[in-house]
Amino acid sequence: MSAAFPLLRLPKKALHHVLYSIDYVDIVSFSLASNKTKEVVKSLNLKINDINLKIDNIIIIQIDAFRNSPSQMLWYFYPENNNDSIEPIPIYMPARVMGMRDTNPPQNIVRYRNPGLSIREWLAHLQYIFFSSKIHSLYFTRETCKFDMSSVKETIGGSEIGTLRFYDFCGLECAQMALRQFPSVKCLSAGSRGLEDPSMYRNILIQNLDMLVLGEPTTSIRIGLDEMLLINSKEIYACSSTITNKGINRFLKHWMNGSNPRMEVVNFDFPNGRFPDKDVLLKGTNYHEIPSNQVRRYKRHEKIIVVKGGYDIRRMDGTLGTVTIRQRLQIRFVLFFVWG
């Protein structure tokens, strides 16, 4: 005969020692057993970096970066049957759940019937045990929205959303619907193939965002000077095959004359092996070169960016800006800092 191990009867210190040795996927499963196990897991103080929600053909919750570990954990929620209703549809009550840690390769995969929790309740549970009241990113990846946006909003509840991210095949209509449903979001990332032409969504460019990301190395956008001058965000990241040295030069000169007044930092990526040319970038700006051993620090969110040297230019009101040219792996890029 065998008897179940009386785990919950262990002294608190011994219980914590046992649970600390268990994979995070199994710890989540353990926390679902009862209110008592949920409180036990919360008492472990297992804080994480981010919780993200992905809106795809199904709903996925992604948890990033556990303490002292680069791992991530993903939870997939499947409906009972494929819904053939006309989209968009309400977010379903999941029938089956699959969890795993990491994806390349996946580790510790678990599958079981959903224990009667809605996706909203799953999200709230994970936020509770991992001390995370905010959804770091809300991802949309489909060309058209499968799920009704009001249902998405209801699923999120009162959680603050850090960033709206549009990736893979997400279309313009879906992105516009998401922005209308979540107008308080201050960061937006347009990295999908459906958003490669910013002239089609100028209403997004003029939003008072804290950060706007346009394109990425795999989905370079086509942006012109007119669209760049419309951007009203504090931080701008642009990865575009149409960005040129002359175009950045014109952008800087417009800034010197008063354009983009909210901008604090802009990052221009040069994909496809192209090179920034300092002489073309700064032509006619009356710049002042700063020695490379002179270090300044720029606070960006909770991070500090070290700015070594660079080229100072001034706006007509006296505001100072610094142009730097950098390289990360095979990509060269131009950074422009505005000093407040």
mmCIF file of C-alpha atoms in Angstrom:
data_model
loop_
_atom_site.group_PDB
_atom_site.id
_atom_site.type_symbol
_atom_site.label_atom_id
_atom_site.label_comp_id
_atom_site.label_asym_id
_atom_site.label_seq_id
_atom_site.Cartn_x
_atom_site.Cartn_y
_atom_site.Cartn_z
ATOM 1 C CA MET A 1 0.000 0.000 0.000
ATOM 2 C CA SER A 2 1.012 3.584 -0.539
ATOM 3 C CA ALA A 3 -0.188 6.759 1.057
ATOM 4 C CA ALA A 4 -0.310 10.284 -0.318
ATOM 5 C CA PHE A 5 2.504 12.495 0.895
ATOM 6 C CA PRO A 6 1.014 15.056 3.347
ATOM 7 C CA LEU A 7 2.660 18.048 1.619
ATOM 8 C CA LEU A 8 0.421 20.687 3.170
ATOM 9 C CA ARG A 9 1.149 19.379 6.665
ATOM 10 C CA LEU A 10 4.825 20.236 6.394
ATOM 11 C CA PRO A 11 6.167 23.223 8.338
ATOM 12 C CA LYS A 12 6.129 26.385 6.224
ATOM 13 C CA LYS A 13 9.901 26.447 5.722
ATOM 14 C CA ALA A 14 9.996 22.808 4.626
ATOM 15 C CA LEU A 15 6.973 23.282 2.360
ATOM 16 C CA HIS A 16 8.611 26.273 0.669
ATOM 17 C CA HIS A 17 11.815 24.303 0.217
ATOM 18 C CA VAL A 18 9.896 21.554 -1.601
ATOM 19 C CA LEU A 19 7.981 23.978 -3.828
ATOM 20 C CA TYR A 20 11.066 25.980 -4.767
ATOM 21 C CA SER A 21 12.454 22.808 -6.352
ATOM 22 C CA ILE A 22 9.363 22.315 -8.538
ATOM 23 C CA ASP A 23 9.039 23.623 -12.103
ATOM 24 C CA TYR A 24 6.928 26.759 -12.433
ATOM 25 C CA VAL A 25 4.377 24.972 -14.618
ATOM 26 C CA ASP A 26 3.765 22.456 -11.832
ATOM 27 C CA ILE A 27 3.636 25.227 -9.234
ATOM 28 C CA VAL A 28 0.789 26.853 -11.181
ATOM 29 C CA SER A 29 -1.025 23.523 -11.354
ATOM 30 C CA PHE A 30 -0.521 23.079 -7.593
ATOM 31 C CA SER A 31 -1.919 26.564 -6.933
ATOM 32 C CA LEU A 32 -5.173 25.650 -8.693
ATOM 33 C CA ALA A 33 -5.999 22.801 -6.315
ATOM 34 C CA SER A 34 -7.634 24.956 -3.623
ATOM 35 C CA ASN A 35 -7.668 28.389 -2.028
ATOM 36 C CA LYS A 36 -5.133 27.108 0.480
ATOM 37 C CA THR A 37 -2.654 26.011 -2.202
ATOM 38 C CA LYS A 38 -3.150 29.326 -3.995
ATOM 39 C CA GLU A 39 -2.178 31.203 -0.830
ATOM 40 C CA VAL A 40 0.771 28.875 -0.262
ATOM 41 C CA VAL A 41 2.108 29.642 -3.756
ATOM 42 C CA LYS A 42 1.575 33.358 -3.262
ATOM 43 C CA SER A 43 3.584 33.162 -0.031
ATOM 44 C CA LEU A 44 6.562 31.909 -2.070
ATOM 45 C CA ASN A 45 6.917 35.464 -3.412
ATOM 46 C CA LEU A 46 7.651 34.210 -6.941
ATOM 47 C CA LYS A 47 7.677 37.530 -8.744
ATOM 48 C CA ILE A 48 8.017 37.663 -12.517
ATOM 49 C CA ASN A 49 8.790 40.380 -15.044
ATOM 50 C CA ASP A 50 5.807 40.382 -17.373
ATOM 51 C CA ILE A 51 2.450 38.826 -18.109
ATOM 52 C CA ASN A 52 1.326 39.111 -21.749
ATOM 53 C CA LEU A 53 -1.936 38.178 -23.444
ATOM 54 C CA LYS A 54 -1.912 36.943 -27.058
ATOM 55 C CA ILE A 55 -5.041 37.110 -29.192
ATOM 56 C CA ASP A 56 -4.632 34.563 -32.000
ATOM 57 C CA ASN A 57 -6.780 31.654 -33.178
ATOM 58 C CA ILE A 58 -6.859 30.773 -29.491
ATOM 59 C CA ILE A 59 -5.998 32.776 -26.378
ATOM 60 C CA ILE A 60 -2.494 32.433 -24.941
ATOM 61 C CA ILE A 61 -1.074 33.807 -21.690
ATOM 62 C CA GLN A 62 2.691 34.257 -21.734
ATOM 63 C CA ILE A 63 4.720 34.847 -18.561
ATOM 64 C CA ASP A 64 8.246 36.169 -19.066
ATOM 65 C CA ALA A 65 11.448 36.033 -17.063
ATOM 66 C CA PHE A 66 11.236 34.428 -13.663
ATOM 67 C CA ARG A 67 13.587 35.525 -10.933
ATOM 68 C CA ASN A 68 17.185 34.520 -11.695
ATOM 69 C CA SER A 69 16.057 32.788 -14.905
ATOM 70 C CA PRO A 70 15.541 33.814 -18.554
ATOM 71 C CA SER A 71 12.682 31.333 -18.930
ATOM 72 C CA GLN A 72 9.157 31.991 -20.037
ATOM 73 C CA MET A 73 5.969 30.042 -19.449
ATOM 74 C CA LEU A 74 3.026 29.745 -21.829
ATOM 75 C CA TRP A 75 -0.542 28.664 -21.197
ATOM 76 C CA TYR A 76 -2.743 27.758 -24.175
ATOM 77 C CA PHE A 77 -6.533 27.711 -23.839
ATOM 78 C CA TYR A 78 -8.558 25.591 -26.264
ATOM 79 C CA PRO A 79 -12.316 25.636 -26.859
ATOM 80 C CA GLU A 80 -14.377 22.462 -26.731
ATOM 81 C CA ASN A 81 -14.939 22.545 -30.486
ATOM 82 C CA ASN A 82 -13.903 24.736 -33.363
ATOM 83 C CA ASN A 83 -16.322 27.629 -33.496
ATOM 84 C CA ASP A 84 -17.691 28.062 -37.015
ATOM 85 C CA SER A 85 -19.724 31.132 -36.127
ATOM 86 C CA ILE A 86 -19.281 34.319 -38.086
ATOM 87 C CA GLU A 87 -16.358 36.251 -36.585
ATOM 88 C CA PRO A 88 -15.791 38.169 -34.426
ATOM 89 C CA ILE A 89 -16.939 35.852 -31.637
ATOM 90 C CA PRO A 90 -16.954 36.217 -27.834
ATOM 91 C CA ILE A 91 -13.990 34.786 -25.982
ATOM 92 C CA TYR A 92 -14.859 31.202 -25.077
ATOM 93 C CA MET A 93 -14.826 29.227 -21.861
ATOM 94 C CA PRO A 94 -11.752 26.983 -22.366
ATOM 95 C CA ALA A 95 -12.284 23.244 -22.307
ATOM 96 C CA ARG A 96 -8.653 22.138 -22.436
ATOM 97 C CA VAL A 97 -5.471 23.752 -21.157
ATOM 98 C CA MET A 98 -1.844 23.193 -22.087
ATOM 99 C CA GLY A 99 1.080 24.717 -20.191
ATOM 100 C CA MET A 100 4.791 24.622 -20.916
ATOM 101 C CA ARG A 101 8.027 26.317 -20.010
ATOM 102 C CA ASP A 102 9.999 27.715 -22.937
ATOM 103 C CA THR A 103 9.351 26.782 -26.548
ATOM 104 C CA ASN A 104 12.733 25.975 -28.081
ATOM 105 C CA PRO A 105 12.644 23.249 -27.030
ATOM 106 C CA PRO A 106 9.436 23.119 -24.978
ATOM 107 C CA GLN A 107 9.888 21.785 -21.464
ATOM 108 C CA ASN A 108 7.567 20.237 -18.900
ATOM 109 C CA ILE A 109 4.427 20.181 -21.054
ATOM 110 C CA VAL A 110 1.207 19.582 -19.118
ATOM 111 C CA ARG A 111 -2.283 19.012 -20.523
ATOM 112 C CA TYR A 112 -5.559 18.676 -18.685
ATOM 113 C CA ARG A 113 -9.222 19.597 -18.708
ATOM 114 C CA ASN A 114 -9.859 23.140 -17.656
ATOM 115 C CA PRO A 115 -10.852 23.209 -13.959
ATOM 116 C CA GLY A 116 -13.892 25.421 -14.572
ATOM 117 C CA LEU A 117 -12.053 28.759 -14.883
ATOM 118 C CA SER A 118 -12.761 31.374 -17.525
ATOM 119 C CA ILE A 119 -9.749 32.929 -19.227
ATOM 120 C CA ARG A 120 -10.412 36.064 -17.175
ATOM 121 C CA GLU A 121 -10.204 33.952 -14.000
ATOM 122 C CA TRP A 122 -7.011 32.283 -15.240
ATOM 123 C CA LEU A 123 -5.471 35.689 -15.892
ATOM 124 C CA ALA A 124 -6.519 37.001 -12.480
ATOM 125 C CA HIS A 125 -5.175 33.870 -10.796
ATOM 126 C CA LEU A 126 -1.751 34.184 -12.465
ATOM 127 C CA GLN A 127 -1.593 37.880 -11.689
ATOM 128 C CA TYR A 128 -2.399 37.145 -8.046
ATOM 129 C CA ILE A 129 0.164 34.416 -7.416
ATOM 130 C CA PHE A 130 2.924 36.249 -9.326
ATOM 131 C CA PHE A 131 2.249 39.764 -7.976
ATOM 132 C CA SER A 132 1.532 41.316 -11.379
ATOM 133 C CA SER A 133 -1.426 43.671 -11.672
ATOM 134 C CA LYS A 134 -0.489 44.889 -15.165
ATOM 135 C CA ILE A 135 -0.618 43.219 -18.577
ATOM 136 C CA HIS A 136 2.699 44.187 -20.100
ATOM 137 C CA SER A 137 1.646 43.576 -23.721
ATOM 138 C CA LEU A 138 -1.563 42.714 -25.528
ATOM 139 C CA TYR A 139 -0.673 40.984 -28.819
ATOM 140 C CA PHE A 140 -2.804 40.771 -31.960
ATOM 141 C CA THR A 141 -1.510 38.498 -34.736
ATOM 142 C CA ARG A 142 -4.412 37.634 -37.079
ATOM 143 C CA GLU A 143 -5.261 39.579 -40.213
ATOM 144 C CA THR A 144 -8.834 39.946 -38.984
ATOM 145 C CA CYS A 145 -10.035 39.964 -35.392
ATOM 146 C CA LYS A 146 -11.421 36.553 -34.469
ATOM 147 C CA PHE A 147 -12.645 37.736 -31.075
ATOM 148 C CA ASP A 148 -15.044 40.529 -30.306
ATOM 149 C CA MET A 149 -13.120 43.494 -28.857
ATOM 150 C CA SER A 150 -15.633 44.135 -26.092
ATOM 151 C CA SER A 151 -15.177 40.499 -25.062
ATOM 152 C CA VAL A 152 -11.392 40.983 -25.065
ATOM 153 C CA LYS A 153 -11.811 44.032 -22.858
ATOM 154 C CA GLU A 154 -14.093 42.127 -20.490
ATOM 155 C CA THR A 155 -11.509 39.333 -20.255
ATOM 156 C CA ILE A 156 -8.798 41.803 -19.301
ATOM 157 C CA GLY A 157 -11.013 43.411 -16.698
ATOM 158 C CA GLY A 158 -9.449 46.297 -14.820
ATOM 159 C CA SER A 159 -5.859 45.380 -15.663
ATOM 160 C CA GLU A 160 -3.695 48.151 -17.041
ATOM 161 C CA ILE A 161 -2.209 47.408 -20.473
ATOM 162 C CA GLY A 162 1.349 48.540 -21.113
ATOM 163 C CA THR A 163 1.642 48.089 -24.884
ATOM 164 C CA LEU A 164 -0.574 47.151 -27.814
ATOM 165 C CA ARG A 165 1.472 44.987 -30.186
ATOM 166 C CA PHE A 166 0.421 44.163 -33.750
ATOM 167 C CA TYR A 167 2.519 41.358 -35.244
ATOM 168 C CA ASP A 168 2.624 38.704 -37.964
ATOM 169 C CA PHE A 169 -0.422 39.243 -40.192
ATOM 170 C CA CYS A 170 -2.464 41.639 -38.044
ATOM 171 C CA GLY A 171 -4.430 43.917 -40.353
ATOM 172 C CA LEU A 172 -5.063 47.635 -40.150
ATOM 173 C CA GLU A 173 -8.762 47.253 -39.345
ATOM 174 C CA CYS A 174 -8.012 44.962 -36.406
ATOM 175 C CA ALA A 175 -5.354 47.379 -35.103
ATOM 176 C CA GLN A 176 -7.718 50.341 -35.368
ATOM 177 C CA MET A 177 -10.448 48.422 -33.508
ATOM 178 C CA ALA A 178 -8.037 47.513 -30.718
ATOM 179 C CA LEU A 179 -6.874 51.113 -30.324
ATOM 180 C CA ARG A 180 -10.482 52.329 -30.139
ATOM 181 C CA GLN A 181 -11.256 49.765 -27.455
ATOM 182 C CA PHE A 182 -8.141 50.592 -25.422
ATOM 183 C CA PRO A 183 -7.627 54.347 -25.917
ATOM 184 C CA SER A 184 -5.685 54.804 -22.675
ATOM 185 C CA VAL A 185 -2.751 52.657 -23.866
ATOM 186 C CA LYS A 186 0.411 54.753 -24.082
ATOM 187 C CA CYS A 187 2.712 52.412 -26.040
ATOM 188 C CA LEU A 188 2.055 50.864 -29.444
ATOM 189 C CA SER A 189 4.147 48.572 -31.629
ATOM 190 C CA ALA A 190 3.294 48.187 -35.334
ATOM 191 C CA GLY A 191 5.320 45.198 -36.496
ATOM 192 C CA SER A 192 2.843 43.375 -38.729
ATOM 193 C CA ARG A 193 2.785 43.076 -42.500
ATOM 194 C CA GLY A 194 -0.592 44.789 -42.554
ATOM 195 C CA LEU A 195 0.918 47.968 -41.105
ATOM 196 C CA GLU A 196 3.884 48.456 -43.415
ATOM 197 C CA ASP A 197 2.478 51.708 -44.823
ATOM 198 C CA PRO A 198 2.099 54.329 -42.040
ATOM 199 C CA SER A 199 0.388 56.752 -44.422
ATOM 200 C CA MET A 200 -2.664 54.484 -44.008
ATOM 201 C CA TYR A 201 -2.908 55.115 -40.259
ATOM 202 C CA ARG A 202 -1.984 58.723 -39.673
ATOM 203 C CA ASN A 203 -4.551 58.876 -36.875
ATOM 204 C CA ILE A 204 -2.256 56.515 -34.913
ATOM 205 C CA LEU A 205 0.852 58.565 -35.680
ATOM 206 C CA ILE A 206 -0.661 61.707 -34.145
ATOM 207 C CA GLN A 207 -1.638 59.994 -30.864
ATOM 208 C CA ASN A 208 -0.012 61.356 -27.683
ATOM 209 C CA LEU A 209 1.821 58.093 -27.022
ATOM 210 C CA ASP A 210 4.768 57.538 -24.732
ATOM 211 C CA MET A 211 6.317 55.153 -27.275
ATOM 212 C CA LEU A 212 5.633 54.235 -30.902
ATOM 213 C CA VAL A 213 7.490 51.358 -32.577
ATOM 214 C CA LEU A 214 7.220 51.199 -36.362
ATOM 215 C CA GLY A 215 8.543 48.074 -38.062
ATOM 216 C CA GLU A 216 11.176 45.560 -37.079
ATOM 217 C CA PRO A 217 13.980 43.810 -38.985
ATOM 218 C CA THR A 218 11.589 41.202 -40.442
ATOM 219 C CA THR A 219 8.810 43.663 -41.341
ATOM 220 C CA SER A 220 10.465 46.888 -42.437
ATOM 221 C CA ILE A 221 7.967 49.683 -42.984
ATOM 222 C CA ARG A 222 7.816 52.248 -45.783
ATOM 223 C CA ILE A 223 7.715 55.632 -44.114
ATOM 224 C CA GLY A 224 8.276 59.083 -45.559
ATOM 225 C CA LEU A 225 9.229 62.404 -44.019
ATOM 226 C CA ASP A 226 5.621 63.632 -43.934
ATOM 227 C CA GLU A 227 4.599 60.705 -41.726
ATOM 228 C CA MET A 228 7.653 61.091 -39.470
ATOM 229 C CA LEU A 229 6.766 64.738 -38.883
ATOM 230 C CA LEU A 230 3.235 63.745 -37.851
ATOM 231 C CA ILE A 231 4.431 61.480 -35.021
ATOM 232 C CA ASN A 232 3.555 62.933 -31.634
ATOM 233 C CA SER A 233 5.151 60.297 -29.393
ATOM 234 C CA LYS A 234 7.853 60.809 -26.783
ATOM 235 C CA GLU A 235 9.860 57.797 -27.969
ATOM 236 C CA ILE A 236 10.021 56.733 -31.606
ATOM 237 C CA TYR A 237 11.559 53.585 -33.061
ATOM 238 C CA ALA A 238 11.533 53.277 -36.862
ATOM 239 C CA CYS A 239 12.947 50.371 -38.866
ATOM 240 C CA SER A 240 12.425 51.212 -42.509
ATOM 241 C CA SER A 241 13.972 50.428 -45.870
ATOM 242 C CA THR A 242 12.921 53.895 -47.036
ATOM 243 C CA ILE A 243 14.796 55.819 -44.340
ATOM 244 C CA THR A 244 17.849 57.525 -45.848
ATOM 245 C CA ASN A 245 20.652 59.722 -44.585
ATOM 246 C CA LYS A 246 19.158 62.676 -46.442
ATOM 247 C CA GLY A 247 15.722 61.935 -44.994
ATOM 248 C CA ILE A 248 17.069 61.923 -41.423
ATOM 249 C CA ASN A 249 18.928 65.151 -42.173
ATOM 250 C CA ARG A 250 15.683 66.808 -43.240
ATOM 251 C CA PHE A 251 13.922 65.395 -40.164
ATOM 252 C CA LEU A 252 16.593 66.855 -37.857
ATOM 253 C CA LYS A 253 16.341 70.247 -39.553
ATOM 254 C CA HIS A 254 12.556 70.242 -39.095
ATOM 255 C CA TRP A 255 13.099 69.410 -35.411
ATOM 256 C CA MET A 256 15.508 72.346 -35.155
ATOM 257 C CA ASN A 257 12.699 74.528 -36.507
ATOM 258 C CA GLY A 258 10.176 73.241 -33.947
ATOM 259 C CA SER A 259 8.592 70.017 -35.276
ATOM 260 C CA ASN A 260 7.878 66.923 -33.150
ATOM 261 C CA PRO A 261 7.775 68.976 -29.907
ATOM 262 C CA ARG A 262 6.981 65.985 -27.607
ATOM 263 C CA MET A 263 9.811 63.817 -28.922
ATOM 264 C CA GLU A 264 12.461 62.807 -26.388
ATOM 265 C CA VAL A 265 14.338 60.079 -28.274
ATOM 266 C CA VAL A 266 14.169 58.600 -31.767
ATOM 267 C CA ASN A 267 15.860 55.468 -33.103
ATOM 268 C CA PHE A 268 16.330 55.018 -36.867
ATOM 269 C CA ASP A 269 17.362 51.485 -37.869
ATOM 270 C CA PHE A 270 19.255 50.964 -41.127
ATOM 271 C CA PRO A 271 18.328 47.440 -42.290
ATOM 272 C CA ASN A 272 19.667 45.661 -45.369
ATOM 273 C CA GLY A 273 23.293 46.457 -44.586
ATOM 274 C CA ARG A 274 23.051 50.190 -45.306
ATOM 275 C CA PHE A 275 25.371 52.613 -43.526
ATOM 276 C CA PRO A 276 24.589 55.883 -41.724
ATOM 277 C CA ASP A 277 26.725 58.675 -43.197
ATOM 278 C CA LYS A 278 27.593 61.288 -40.573
ATOM 279 C CA ASP A 279 28.419 64.005 -43.107
ATOM 280 C CA VAL A 280 25.079 63.628 -44.886
ATOM 281 C CA LEU A 281 23.113 63.204 -41.646
ATOM 282 C CA LEU A 282 24.415 66.435 -40.157
ATOM 283 C CA LYS A 283 24.874 68.606 -43.226
ATOM 284 C CA GLY A 284 23.755 72.190 -42.518
ATOM 285 C CA THR A 285 22.937 71.580 -38.819
ATOM 286 C CA ASN A 286 25.886 73.550 -37.396
ATOM 287 C CA TYR A 287 26.634 70.599 -35.117
ATOM 288 C CA HIS A 288 29.214 70.444 -32.337
ATOM 289 C CA GLU A 289 31.175 67.194 -31.994
ATOM 290 C CA ILE A 290 31.439 65.828 -28.434
ATOM 291 C CA PRO A 291 34.585 63.853 -27.466
ATOM 292 C CA SER A 292 34.014 60.098 -27.257
ATOM 293 C CA ASN A 293 35.287 60.058 -23.660
ATOM 294 C CA GLN A 294 32.547 62.446 -22.545
ATOM 295 C CA VAL A 295 29.708 60.430 -21.051
ATOM 296 C CA ARG A 296 26.126 61.537 -20.505
ATOM 297 C CA ARG A 297 23.249 59.474 -19.186
ATOM 298 C CA TYR A 298 19.746 59.412 -20.563
ATOM 299 C CA LYS A 299 16.950 57.983 -18.430
ATOM 300 C CA ARG A 300 14.516 55.917 -20.482
ATOM 301 C CA HIS A 301 11.718 54.433 -18.391
ATOM 302 C CA GLU A 302 13.570 52.566 -15.643
ATOM 303 C CA LYS A 303 16.746 52.134 -17.684
ATOM 304 C CA ILE A 304 19.733 54.404 -18.110
ATOM 305 C CA ILE A 305 21.247 54.765 -21.587
ATOM 306 C CA VAL A 306 24.908 55.756 -21.608
ATOM 307 C CA VAL A 307 25.585 58.308 -24.334
ATOM 308 C CA LYS A 308 29.261 58.542 -25.235
ATOM 309 C CA GLY A 309 30.266 61.466 -27.406
ATOM 310 C CA GLY A 310 27.977 62.266 -30.316
ATOM 311 C CA TYR A 311 27.061 65.410 -32.201
ATOM 312 C CA ASP A 312 25.078 68.194 -30.515
ATOM 313 C CA ILE A 313 22.577 70.331 -32.388
ATOM 314 C CA ARG A 314 20.136 72.936 -31.079
ATOM 315 C CA ARG A 315 16.520 73.746 -31.704
ATOM 316 C CA MET A 316 15.568 77.366 -32.319
ATOM 317 C CA ASP A 317 14.324 77.656 -28.706
ATOM 318 C CA GLY A 318 17.727 76.527 -27.376
ATOM 319 C CA THR A 319 16.797 72.891 -26.616
ATOM 320 C CA LEU A 320 19.800 70.592 -26.986
ATOM 321 C CA GLY A 321 19.752 67.370 -28.984
ATOM 322 C CA THR A 322 22.480 64.766 -29.557
ATOM 323 C CA VAL A 323 22.914 62.511 -32.605
ATOM 324 C CA THR A 324 24.850 59.256 -32.127
ATOM 325 C CA ILE A 325 25.642 56.469 -34.599
ATOM 326 C CA ARG A 326 25.776 52.916 -33.238
ATOM 327 C CA GLN A 327 25.885 49.304 -34.309
ATOM 328 C CA ARG A 328 24.200 46.222 -32.823
ATOM 329 C CA LEU A 329 25.209 42.937 -34.432
ATOM 330 C CA GLN A 330 24.800 43.564 -38.193
ATOM 331 C CA ILE A 331 22.373 46.481 -37.883
ATOM 332 C CA ARG A 332 23.540 50.073 -37.801
ATOM 333 C CA PHE A 333 21.288 52.739 -36.399
ATOM 334 C CA VAL A 334 21.048 56.424 -35.583
ATOM 335 C CA LEU A 335 19.898 57.597 -32.156
ATOM 336 C CA PHE A 336 18.790 61.135 -31.437
ATOM 337 C CA PHE A 337 18.349 62.283 -27.829
ATOM 338 C CA VAL A 338 16.559 65.442 -26.751
ATOM 339 C CA TRP A 339 17.807 66.721 -23.399
ATOM 340 C CA GLY A 340 15.036 68.159 -21.262
#
